Amino acid sequence: MLNDSSYHIALATYLGAGFLAVLLLAWWLLRRWPGFPSLLFVLLGAALVLTPAYPGEGVTTLAPALIVAGFTIFTEGVESAEHAIRPLVAAGGAALVAALILRFTLFRRGRPAPDGEEG
């Protein structure tokens, strides 16, 4: 069983590895698909990897929601995994909204200037 300090070390290690995986995914995808599709996949990947959830009722520690949902679905069924699926859906929705906002603000394409005008 984890004590308080080893739990914090394990959580920091998991989060660091998750951020590194998201950065590598972003680097790999942005080289192949510039623009909105890669941004959307990176943000959805970050939402899936970095979203926490409580493993069960009465538990005060957090675990990765994707792992909790997977184990709970395979062992107890989908109804029992709703407590872990709900944060994943919310984080995925937030990632989609953030990607759309970034698409229409920072990553928008400029209109080409009409013929004869400089711009």
C-alpha positions in Angstrom: 0.0 0.0 0.0 1.2 3.5 -0.7 1.8 5.9 2.1 1.3 9.7 1.7 4.8 10.5 0.2 5.0 7.6 -2.1 1.5 8.4 -3.4 2.6 11.9 -4.3 5.7 10.6 -6.0 3.7 8.1 -8.0 1.2 10.7 -9.0 3.9 13.2 -10.0 5.7 10.4 -12.0 2.5 9.5 -13.8 1.7 13.2 -14.6 5.2 13.8 -15.8 5.1 10.7 -18.1 1.7 11.8 -19.4 2.9 15.3 -20.2 5.9 13.9 -22.0 3.7 11.5 -24.0 1.4 14.4 -25.0 4.4 16.5 -26.0 5.8 13.7 -28.1 2.4 13.1 -29.7 2.2 16.8 -30.5 5.6 16.9 -32.0 4.9 13.8 -34.1 1.5 14.9 -35.3 2.3 18.6 -36.0 5.1 17.4 -38.4 2.6 15.3 -40.3 -0.8 17.1 -40.0 -0.3 20.8 -39.5 -3.3 22.6 -38.1 -6.6 21.7 -36.6 -6.6 17.8 -36.8 -3.4 17.5 -35.0 -4.4 20.0 -32.4 -7.7 18.1 -31.8 -5.9 14.8 -31.4 -3.3 16.2 -29.1 -5.9 17.8 -26.8 -8.0 14.7 -26.8 -5.0 12.6 -26.0 -4.1 14.9 -23.1 -7.7 14.7 -21.8 -7.6 10.9 -21.9 -4.2 10.5 -20.4 -4.3 13.2 -17.7 -7.9 13.0 -16.4 -8.0 11.7 -12.8 -10.9 9.8 -11.1 -11.5 8.1 -7.8 -11.0 4.3 -8.1 -14.0 3.5 -6.0 -16.4 4.7 -3.4 -14.8 5.8 -0.2 -11.4 6.1 -1.7 -9.7 9.4 -1.2 -6.8 9.0 -3.6 -6.9 9.7 -7.4 -6.0 7.4 -10.3 -6.0 7.8 -14.0 -9.6 7.8 -15.2 -8.8 5.8 -18.3 -7.3 3.0 -16.3 -10.0 3.1 -13.7 -12.7 3.0 -16.4 -11.0 0.2 -18.2 -10.5 -2.1 -15.2 -14.0 -1.3 -13.8 -15.7 -2.1 -17.2 -13.9 -5.4 -17.5 -14.4 -6.5 -13.9 -17.8 -5.0 -12.9 -19.5 -3.7 -16.1 -20.2 -0.3 -17.7 -22.7 0.8 -15.1 -20.1 0.5 -12.3 -17.6 2.5 -14.4 -19.8 5.6 -14.8 -17.9 7.4 -12.0 -14.7 7.2 -14.1 -16.3 7.6 -17.6 -18.1 10.9 -16.7 -14.8 12.8 -16.1 -13.4 11.4 -19.3 -16.3 12.6 -21.3 -16.2 16.0 -19.7 -12.5 16.3 -20.3 -12.9 15.2 -23.9 -15.7 17.7 -24.4 -13.5 20.5 -22.9 -10.7 19.4 -25.2 -13.0 19.6 -28.2 -14.3 23.1 -27.2 -10.7 24.3 -26.6 -9.6 22.9 -30.0 -12.5 24.7 -31.7 -11.7 28.0 -29.9 -8.0 27.7 -30.8 -9.0 26.9 -34.4 -11.0 30.1 -34.8 -8.6 32.4 -32.9 -4.9 31.4 -33.1 -4.9 28.8 -35.9 -7.3 30.6 -38.3 -6.3 30.9 -41.9 -5.9 34.4 -43.3 -8.0 35.3 -46.3 -6.0 35.8 -49.5 -5.9 39.4 -50.6 -8.1 40.2 -53.7 -6.2 40.6 -57.0 -4.4 43.8 -57.3 -4.3 44.6 -53.5 -1.4 44.1 -51.2 -2.1 43.2 -47.7 
